[in-house]
Every structure is written in structure tokens, then in C-alpha cells.
Short mmCIF file of C-alpha atoms in Angstrom, two decimals:
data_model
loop_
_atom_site.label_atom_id
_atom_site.label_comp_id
_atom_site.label_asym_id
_atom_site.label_seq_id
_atom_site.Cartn_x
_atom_site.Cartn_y
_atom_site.Cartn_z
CA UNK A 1 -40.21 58.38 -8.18
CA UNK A 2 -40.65 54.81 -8.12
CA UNK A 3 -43.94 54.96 -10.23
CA UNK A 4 -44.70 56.83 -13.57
CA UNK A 5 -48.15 59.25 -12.58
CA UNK A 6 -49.87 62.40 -13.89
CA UNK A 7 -52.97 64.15 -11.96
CA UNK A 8 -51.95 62.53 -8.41
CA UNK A 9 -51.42 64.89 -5.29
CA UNK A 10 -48.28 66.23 -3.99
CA UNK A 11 -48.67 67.61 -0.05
CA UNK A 12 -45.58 68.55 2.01
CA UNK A 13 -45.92 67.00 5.55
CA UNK A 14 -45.18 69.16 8.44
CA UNK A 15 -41.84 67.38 9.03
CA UNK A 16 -40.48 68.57 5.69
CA UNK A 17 -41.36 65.58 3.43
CA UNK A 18 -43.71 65.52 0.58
CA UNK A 19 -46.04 62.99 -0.06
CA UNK A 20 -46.92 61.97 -3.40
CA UNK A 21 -50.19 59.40 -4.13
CA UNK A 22 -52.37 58.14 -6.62
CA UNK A 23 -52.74 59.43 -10.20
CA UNK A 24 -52.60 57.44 -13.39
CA UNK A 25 -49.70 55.73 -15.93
CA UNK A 26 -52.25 53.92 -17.96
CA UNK A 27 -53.73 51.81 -14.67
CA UNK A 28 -55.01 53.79 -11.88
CA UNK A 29 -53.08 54.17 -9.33
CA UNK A 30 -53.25 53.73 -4.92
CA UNK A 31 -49.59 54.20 -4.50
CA UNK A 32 -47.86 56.31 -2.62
CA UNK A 33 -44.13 57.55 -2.23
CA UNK A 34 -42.19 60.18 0.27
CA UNK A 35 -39.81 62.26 -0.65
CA UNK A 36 -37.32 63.59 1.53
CA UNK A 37 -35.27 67.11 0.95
CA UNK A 38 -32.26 65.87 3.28
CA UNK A 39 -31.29 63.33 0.82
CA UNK A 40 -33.31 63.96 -2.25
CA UNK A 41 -34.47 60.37 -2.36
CA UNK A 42 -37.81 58.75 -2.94
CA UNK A 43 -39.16 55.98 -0.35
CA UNK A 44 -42.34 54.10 -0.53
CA UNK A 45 -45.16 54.25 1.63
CA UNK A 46 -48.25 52.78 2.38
CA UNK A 47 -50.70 52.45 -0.51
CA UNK A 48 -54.16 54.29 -0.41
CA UNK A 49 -57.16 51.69 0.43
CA UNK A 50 -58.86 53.18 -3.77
CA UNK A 51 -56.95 53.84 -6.76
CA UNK A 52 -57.88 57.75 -7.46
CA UNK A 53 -56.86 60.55 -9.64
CA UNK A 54 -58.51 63.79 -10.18
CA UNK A 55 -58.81 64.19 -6.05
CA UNK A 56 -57.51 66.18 -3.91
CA UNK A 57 -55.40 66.10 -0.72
CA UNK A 58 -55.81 68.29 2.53
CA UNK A 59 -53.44 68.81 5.74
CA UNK A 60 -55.33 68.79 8.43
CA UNK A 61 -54.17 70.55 11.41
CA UNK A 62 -53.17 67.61 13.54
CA UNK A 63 -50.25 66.71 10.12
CA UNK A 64 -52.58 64.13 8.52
CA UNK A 65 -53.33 64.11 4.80
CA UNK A 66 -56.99 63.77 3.91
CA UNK A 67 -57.67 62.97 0.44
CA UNK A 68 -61.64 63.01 -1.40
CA UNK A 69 -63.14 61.72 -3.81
CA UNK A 70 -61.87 61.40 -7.93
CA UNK A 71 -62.18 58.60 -10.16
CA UNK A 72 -60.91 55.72 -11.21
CA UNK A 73 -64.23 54.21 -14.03
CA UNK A 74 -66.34 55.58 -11.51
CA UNK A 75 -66.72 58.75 -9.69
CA UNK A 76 -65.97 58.33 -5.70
CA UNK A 77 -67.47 59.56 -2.87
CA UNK A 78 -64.71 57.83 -0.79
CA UNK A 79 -62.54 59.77 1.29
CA UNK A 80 -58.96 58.76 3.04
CA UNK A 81 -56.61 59.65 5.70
CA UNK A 82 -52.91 59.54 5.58
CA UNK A 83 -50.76 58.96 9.39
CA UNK A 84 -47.33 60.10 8.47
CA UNK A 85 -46.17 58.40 11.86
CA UNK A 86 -47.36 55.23 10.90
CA UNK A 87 -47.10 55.61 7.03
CA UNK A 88 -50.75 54.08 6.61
CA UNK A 89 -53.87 54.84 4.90
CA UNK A 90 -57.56 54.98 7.00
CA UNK A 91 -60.74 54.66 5.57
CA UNK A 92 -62.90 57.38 6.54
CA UNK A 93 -66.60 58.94 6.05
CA UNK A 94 -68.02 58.69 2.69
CA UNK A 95 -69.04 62.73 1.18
CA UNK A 96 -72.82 62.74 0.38
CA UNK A 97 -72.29 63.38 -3.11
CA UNK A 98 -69.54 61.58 -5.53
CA UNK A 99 -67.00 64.48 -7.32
CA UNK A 100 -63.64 64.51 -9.47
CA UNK A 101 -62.33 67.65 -10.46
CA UNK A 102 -63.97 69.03 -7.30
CA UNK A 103 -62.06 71.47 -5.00
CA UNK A 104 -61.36 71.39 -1.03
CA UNK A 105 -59.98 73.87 1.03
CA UNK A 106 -59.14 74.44 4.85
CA UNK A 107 -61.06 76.57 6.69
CA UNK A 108 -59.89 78.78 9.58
CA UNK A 109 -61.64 76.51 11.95
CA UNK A 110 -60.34 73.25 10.55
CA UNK A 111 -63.09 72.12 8.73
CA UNK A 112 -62.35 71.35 5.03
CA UNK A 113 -64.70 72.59 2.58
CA UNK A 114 -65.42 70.46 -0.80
CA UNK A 115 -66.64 72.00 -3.54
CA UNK A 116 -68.26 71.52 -6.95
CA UNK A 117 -66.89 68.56 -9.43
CA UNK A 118 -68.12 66.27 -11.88
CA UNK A 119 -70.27 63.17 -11.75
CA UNK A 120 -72.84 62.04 -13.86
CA UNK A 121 -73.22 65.80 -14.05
CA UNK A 122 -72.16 69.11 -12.85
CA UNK A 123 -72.15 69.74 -8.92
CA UNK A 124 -73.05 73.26 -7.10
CA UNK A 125 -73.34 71.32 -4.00
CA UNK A 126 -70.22 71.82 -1.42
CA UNK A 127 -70.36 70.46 2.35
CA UNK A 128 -67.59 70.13 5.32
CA UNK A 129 -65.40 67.96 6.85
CA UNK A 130 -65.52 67.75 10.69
CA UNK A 131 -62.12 65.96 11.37
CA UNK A 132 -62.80 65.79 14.81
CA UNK A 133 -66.20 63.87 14.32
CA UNK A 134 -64.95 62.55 11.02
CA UNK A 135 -68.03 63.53 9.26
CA UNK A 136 -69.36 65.52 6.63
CA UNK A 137 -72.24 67.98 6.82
CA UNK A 138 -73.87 69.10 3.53
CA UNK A 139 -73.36 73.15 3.56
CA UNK A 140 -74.92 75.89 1.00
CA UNK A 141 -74.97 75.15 -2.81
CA UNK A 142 -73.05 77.46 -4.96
CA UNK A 143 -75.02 79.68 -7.29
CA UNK A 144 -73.56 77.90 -10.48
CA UNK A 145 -72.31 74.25 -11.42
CA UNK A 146 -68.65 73.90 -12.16
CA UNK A 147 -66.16 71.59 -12.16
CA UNK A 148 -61.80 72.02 -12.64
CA UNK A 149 -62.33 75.50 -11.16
CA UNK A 150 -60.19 77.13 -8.23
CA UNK A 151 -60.77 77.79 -4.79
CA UNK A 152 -58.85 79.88 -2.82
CA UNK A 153 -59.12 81.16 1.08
CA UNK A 154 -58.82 84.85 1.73
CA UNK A 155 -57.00 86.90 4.63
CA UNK A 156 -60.51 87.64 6.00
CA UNK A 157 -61.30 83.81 6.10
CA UNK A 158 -63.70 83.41 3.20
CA UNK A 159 -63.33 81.35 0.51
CA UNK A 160 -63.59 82.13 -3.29
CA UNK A 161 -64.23 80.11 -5.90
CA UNK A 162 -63.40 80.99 -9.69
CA UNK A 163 -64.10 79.79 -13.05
CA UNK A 164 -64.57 76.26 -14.39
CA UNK A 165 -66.39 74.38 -16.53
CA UNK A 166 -70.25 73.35 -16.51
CA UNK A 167 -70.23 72.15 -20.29
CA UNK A 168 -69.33 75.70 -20.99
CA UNK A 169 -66.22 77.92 -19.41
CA UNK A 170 -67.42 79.79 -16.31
CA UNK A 171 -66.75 83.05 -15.69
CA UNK A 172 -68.60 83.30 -12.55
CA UNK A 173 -66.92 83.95 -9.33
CA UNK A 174 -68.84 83.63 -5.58
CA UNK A 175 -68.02 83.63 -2.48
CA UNK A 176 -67.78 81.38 0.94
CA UNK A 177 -68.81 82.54 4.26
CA UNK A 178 -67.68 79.88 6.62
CA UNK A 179 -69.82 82.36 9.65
CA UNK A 180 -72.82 81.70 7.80
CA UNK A 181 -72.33 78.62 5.42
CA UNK A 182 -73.91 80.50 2.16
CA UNK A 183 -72.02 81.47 -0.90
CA UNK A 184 -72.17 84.91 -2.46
CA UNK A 185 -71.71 86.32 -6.01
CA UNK A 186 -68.97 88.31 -6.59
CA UNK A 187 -67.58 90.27 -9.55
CA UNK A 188 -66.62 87.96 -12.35
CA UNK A 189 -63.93 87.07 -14.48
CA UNK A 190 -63.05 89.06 -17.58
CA UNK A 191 -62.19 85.51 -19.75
CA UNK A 192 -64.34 82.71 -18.55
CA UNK A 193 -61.89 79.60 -18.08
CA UNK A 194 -61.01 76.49 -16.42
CA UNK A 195 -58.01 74.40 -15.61
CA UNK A 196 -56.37 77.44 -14.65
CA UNK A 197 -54.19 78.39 -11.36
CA UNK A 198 -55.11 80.90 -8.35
CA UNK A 199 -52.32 81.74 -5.77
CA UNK A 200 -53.24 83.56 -2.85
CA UNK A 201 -50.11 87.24 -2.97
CA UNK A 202 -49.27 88.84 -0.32
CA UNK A 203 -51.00 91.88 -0.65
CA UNK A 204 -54.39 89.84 -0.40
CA UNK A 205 -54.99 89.95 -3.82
CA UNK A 206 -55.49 86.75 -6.07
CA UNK A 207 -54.00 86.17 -9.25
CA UNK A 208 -55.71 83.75 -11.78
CA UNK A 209 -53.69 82.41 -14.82
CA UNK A 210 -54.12 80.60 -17.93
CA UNK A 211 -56.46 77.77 -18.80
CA UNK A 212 -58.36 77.38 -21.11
CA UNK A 213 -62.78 77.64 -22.36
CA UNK A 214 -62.26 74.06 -24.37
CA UNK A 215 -61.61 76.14 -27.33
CA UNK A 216 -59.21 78.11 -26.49
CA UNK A 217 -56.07 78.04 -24.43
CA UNK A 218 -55.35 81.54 -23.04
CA UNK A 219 -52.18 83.47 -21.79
CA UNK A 220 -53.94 85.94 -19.71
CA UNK A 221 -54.30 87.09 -16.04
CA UNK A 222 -56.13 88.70 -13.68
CA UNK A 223 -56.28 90.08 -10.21
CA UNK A 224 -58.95 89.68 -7.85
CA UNK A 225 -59.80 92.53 -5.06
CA UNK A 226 -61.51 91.22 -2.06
CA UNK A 227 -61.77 94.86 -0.99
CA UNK A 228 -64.06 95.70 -4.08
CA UNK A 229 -65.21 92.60 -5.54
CA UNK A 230 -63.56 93.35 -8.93
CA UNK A 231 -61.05 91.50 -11.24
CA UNK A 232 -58.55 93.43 -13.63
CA UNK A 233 -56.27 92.21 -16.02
CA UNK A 234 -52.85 92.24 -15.69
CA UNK A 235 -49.61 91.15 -17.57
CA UNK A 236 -50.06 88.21 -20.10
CA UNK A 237 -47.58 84.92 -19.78
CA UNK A 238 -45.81 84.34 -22.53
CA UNK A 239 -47.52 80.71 -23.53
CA UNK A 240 -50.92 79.94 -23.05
CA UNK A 241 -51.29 76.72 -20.93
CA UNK A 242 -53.57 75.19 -19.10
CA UNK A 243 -52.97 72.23 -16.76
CA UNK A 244 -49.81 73.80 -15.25
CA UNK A 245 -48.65 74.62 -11.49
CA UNK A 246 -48.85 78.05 -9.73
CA UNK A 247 -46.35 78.79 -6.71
CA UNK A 248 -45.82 81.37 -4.61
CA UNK A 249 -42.22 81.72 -4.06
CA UNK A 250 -40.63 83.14 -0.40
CA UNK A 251 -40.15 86.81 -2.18
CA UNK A 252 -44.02 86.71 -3.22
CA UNK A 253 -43.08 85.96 -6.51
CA UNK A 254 -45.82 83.24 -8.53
CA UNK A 255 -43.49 80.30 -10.92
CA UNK A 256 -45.79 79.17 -13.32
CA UNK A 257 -44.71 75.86 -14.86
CA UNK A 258 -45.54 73.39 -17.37
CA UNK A 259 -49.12 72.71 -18.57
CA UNK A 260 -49.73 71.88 -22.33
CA UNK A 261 -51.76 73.62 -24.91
CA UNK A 262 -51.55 70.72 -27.61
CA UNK A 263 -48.20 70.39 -27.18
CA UNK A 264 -46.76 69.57 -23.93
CA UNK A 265 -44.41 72.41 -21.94
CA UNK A 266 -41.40 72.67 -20.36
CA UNK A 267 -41.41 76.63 -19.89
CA UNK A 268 -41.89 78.12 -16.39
CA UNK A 269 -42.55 82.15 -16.14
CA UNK A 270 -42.28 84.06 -13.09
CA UNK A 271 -44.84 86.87 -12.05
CA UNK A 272 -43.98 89.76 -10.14
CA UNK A 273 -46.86 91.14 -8.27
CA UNK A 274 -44.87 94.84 -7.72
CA UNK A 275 -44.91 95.42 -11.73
CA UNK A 276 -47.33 93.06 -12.90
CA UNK A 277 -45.50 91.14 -15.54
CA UNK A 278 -44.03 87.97 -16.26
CA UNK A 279 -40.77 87.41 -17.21
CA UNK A 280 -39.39 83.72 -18.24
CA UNK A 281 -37.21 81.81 -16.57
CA UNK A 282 -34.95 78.62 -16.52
CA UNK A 283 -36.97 75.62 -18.52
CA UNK A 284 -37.76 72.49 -16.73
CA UNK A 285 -35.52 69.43 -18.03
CA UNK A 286 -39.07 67.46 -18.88
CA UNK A 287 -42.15 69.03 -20.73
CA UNK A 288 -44.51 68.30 -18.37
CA UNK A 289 -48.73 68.67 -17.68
CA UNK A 290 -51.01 67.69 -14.58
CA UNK A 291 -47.91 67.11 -12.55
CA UNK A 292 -47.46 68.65 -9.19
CA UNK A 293 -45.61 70.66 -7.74
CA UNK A 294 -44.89 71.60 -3.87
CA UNK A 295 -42.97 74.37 -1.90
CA UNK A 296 -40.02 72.78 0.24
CA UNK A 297 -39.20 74.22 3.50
CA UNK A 298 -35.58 75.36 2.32
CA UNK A 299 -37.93 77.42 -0.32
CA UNK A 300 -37.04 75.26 -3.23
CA UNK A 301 -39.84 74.03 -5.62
CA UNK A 302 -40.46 70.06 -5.90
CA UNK A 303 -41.73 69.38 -9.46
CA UNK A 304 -43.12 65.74 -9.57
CA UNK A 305 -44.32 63.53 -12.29
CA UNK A 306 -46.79 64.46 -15.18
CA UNK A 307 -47.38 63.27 -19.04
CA UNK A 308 -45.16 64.46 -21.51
CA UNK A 309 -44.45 64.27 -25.31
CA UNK A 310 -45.35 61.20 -26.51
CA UNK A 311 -48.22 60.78 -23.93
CA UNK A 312 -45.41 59.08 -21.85
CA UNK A 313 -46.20 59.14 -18.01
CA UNK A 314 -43.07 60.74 -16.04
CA UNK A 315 -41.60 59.51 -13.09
CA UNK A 316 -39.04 61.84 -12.72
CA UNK A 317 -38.76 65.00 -10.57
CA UNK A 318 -36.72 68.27 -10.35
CA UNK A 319 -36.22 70.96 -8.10
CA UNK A 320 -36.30 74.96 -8.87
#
């Protein structure tokens, strides 16, 4: 990449390339870079209108990248959108409530749900994105605070939300129902945890991994039932990590890679949902934490930027 970044945003456009924005290399950061599979080359684009990390970015069914909130000294309630035809950044409608470390997901409609972060506090608060009116609409408040949890959309259309931290791990879990705009409790985690990863399998299930409770950085996993509202514990990694990447791989396989756990790592582990158990696999060529890392349309895995030993910022990128 042309600029050194760790917790930016990686999303893969829907003509094949990925777009990579923001983060932080000591400044914050509104630049943004493409890269494109055809020629494994990195081209700049258009810089964001507010230098962000700790956001998140959104494709919104039309191909446009929406990213929310983050900070940068302050905590932003400023959102942005992203024209791949035009390679430009557009200001667009403020959220009612400033969040980093916050979550947003698509819904089946095309709305894009925002949930929890940090600000001067904790938030429970969550509300949706209209693209079509660009503007949001305040929705039902979680039952518990957290912030650097996961939030992941079901086959039946709701959303869950697990984990994070409200000044202490969470081990709560609840649910979204996008029919009726109220969240739900649902059976919670065995290890209470944030900064860990939730992919979505095949079979409907989802598997959480890693993280940590600000004391402790954990190795295990567990599987979430939608069809009983239960989590069990499966295979362990081999490292605990937290900060690291989850991907679901075109055989339903999850690569886990990176992530530190006072040490910055280069390991990646593979999870087989048919046996439950992790096996390693080839290292990256960089220890690496809060970098990204997106599925290409050829199936290969685009790992991009990070911090590493040292605390040195990474521009560099690989491919699994």
C-alpha cells in the first residue's frame, strides 16, 4: 500500500477491487487506496472528507461503501459514502449518537443497522440507515452496553450481537428483529470476551473465536445455535489472540490470522466446521494485529496492513 495503517477498513467492491481507507500510522488517517486482483497493484483514490479509525465500512446494495463513525481525538458521529465510479467521498447524515468500536450490519431490506460503541461512555443504543432517504432512525436499545463486540446476520434475517466490553468482558448475547426493531436475550457465552471474531458457517451456525476479558487473552471457541439459543464449546486454536481476522473460505473453512496477545502474530489456523478443530497452517510473512483482511473473488484472501513488532505500522499486504 502506499500508506502505513492499522484499524482502517478493507471492503471488496462489487467489481472485484478492494478498497482500503482510513486507520492510523501515528497521524490519523482519510486516505484511501484500491487494490486490484488483475494486477496485484495498489492505486490511490479519493481521500475520505474525516480522518477515522475504529469505524466501520458497509456495501450498500447499489456498490457504494458507507463508512460511520470512529475517532480520531474525538468520537464521530459523522458518516461517509464512497462512489467507486467516480472514486469520491460524500458527506452524508450525521448518526444521533457518536460511537468507535461500534458495529453495523446490512439488513435484508437494505437498511444498515449500527450498534453499540464507545463514547464518553458505553452505548446500548443502535438505530438504521435508510440509504434511500439517507437518514438514520433511532431503533430499540440493546439490553446491555458494549463496545468491540460482534454482530453477525443470521439465515432467518436477524441479527446477533455477542460479547464485548462495558468496562468489564460481556458475555451477554441478544438478538435483532429487524420485523419488529427490538432486541432479545439469547443464551450467552461460556467465556465473556471482546475483540474477538464471529463468521457466519454454512450450516447456520456461528463460530466465535479468541479475544480477550482485558486480563486474559483466550484460545477458545464456541458455536452458536440459532435453532436453540445455546452456545457450546468447540476446538481451541492453538494461540490465544485477540485483534485478529476471521474468514470464511469457499470450502466453509474459517482462516484465523494474526492478532497479538503481547506479542504480535504471524500464525494463521484454519477451522473445520465438519470436525471441529483447528489445525495450523502456512504463517503470514509479517506478524500482524488490527489489519484487515478481505475475500477476493478468485477465493484468495487479501491481508492488508496492521502494527507489528516494534509497534511499526505495516504497509504491506499478502495474499493466502
Amino acid at each position: 500500500m502506499a500508506v502505513a495503517r492499522y484499524h482502517h477498513v478493507a471492503a471488496t467492491l462489487l467489481n472485484g477491487k478492494v478498497l482500503v481507507a482510513g486507520g492510523y500510522n501515528g497521524v490519523y488517517l482519510t486516505s484511501a487506496e484500491l487494490y486490484d486482483p488483475s494486477t496485484g497493484t495498489w492505486a490511490t483514490t479519493g481521500n475520505m472528507n474525516v480522518a477515522r479509525y475504529y469505524f466501520t465500512a458497509s456495501i450498500l446494495s447499489n456498490g457504494t461503501i458507507l463508512v460511520t463513525g470512529g475517532e480520531n481525538d474525538d468520537n464521530l458521529q459523522s458518516t461517509e459514502l464512497y462512489t467507486p465510479s467516480t472514486g469520491t467521498w460524500t458527506t452524508r447524515a450525521n448518526m444521533h449518537v457518536e460511537r468507535n468500536c461500534h458495529t453495523a450490519t446490512q439488513l435484508s431490506n437494505g437498511k444498515i443497522l449500527v450498534a453499540g460503541g464507545y463514547n464518553s461512555g458505553t452505548e446500548s443504543s443502535s438505530e438504521l440507515y435508510d440509504p434511500s432517504t439517507n437518514t438514520w432512525t433511532m431503533t430499540g436499545s440493546m439490553h446491555v452496553e458494549r463496545g468491540c463486540h460482534t454482530a453477525t446476520q443470521l439465515s432467518n434475517g436477524k441479527i446477533l450481537v455477542a460479547g464485548g466490553d462495558n468496562n468489564a468482558a460481556v458475555n451477554g448475547a441478544e438478538l435483532y428483529d429487524p420485523s419488529t426493531g427490538t432486541w432479545t436475550t439469547t443464551g450467552s457465552l461460556n467465556v465473556a470476551r471482546f475483540l474477538h471474531t464471529a463468521s457466519i458457517l454454512s450450516n447456520g451456525k456461528v463460530l466465535v473465536a479468541a479475544g480477550w476479558d482485558s486480563n486474559n487473552y483466550f484460545k477458545s471457541a464456541e458455536l452458536y445455535d440459532p435453532s436453540t439459543g445455546t452456545w457450546t464449546m468447540t476446538g481451541s486454536l492453538s494461540a490465544t489472540r485477540e485483534v485478529h481476522t476471521a474468514s470464511v473460505l469457499p470450502n466453509g473453512n474459517v482462516l484465523v490470522t494474526g492478532g497479538e496477545n503481547d506479542i504480535y502474530l504471524n500464525g494463521a489456523e484454519l477451522y473445520d466446521p465438519s470436525t471441529g478443530i483447528w489445525t495450523k497452517t502456512k504463517n503470514m510473512t509479517a506478524a500482524r494485529e488490527a489489519h484487515t483482511a478481505s475475500i477476493l473473488s478468485n477465493g484468495q484472501i487479501l491481508i492488508a496492513g496492521g502494527k507489528s513488532t516494534g509497534s511499526i505500522y505495516l504497509n504491506s499486504a499478502e495474499l493466502y
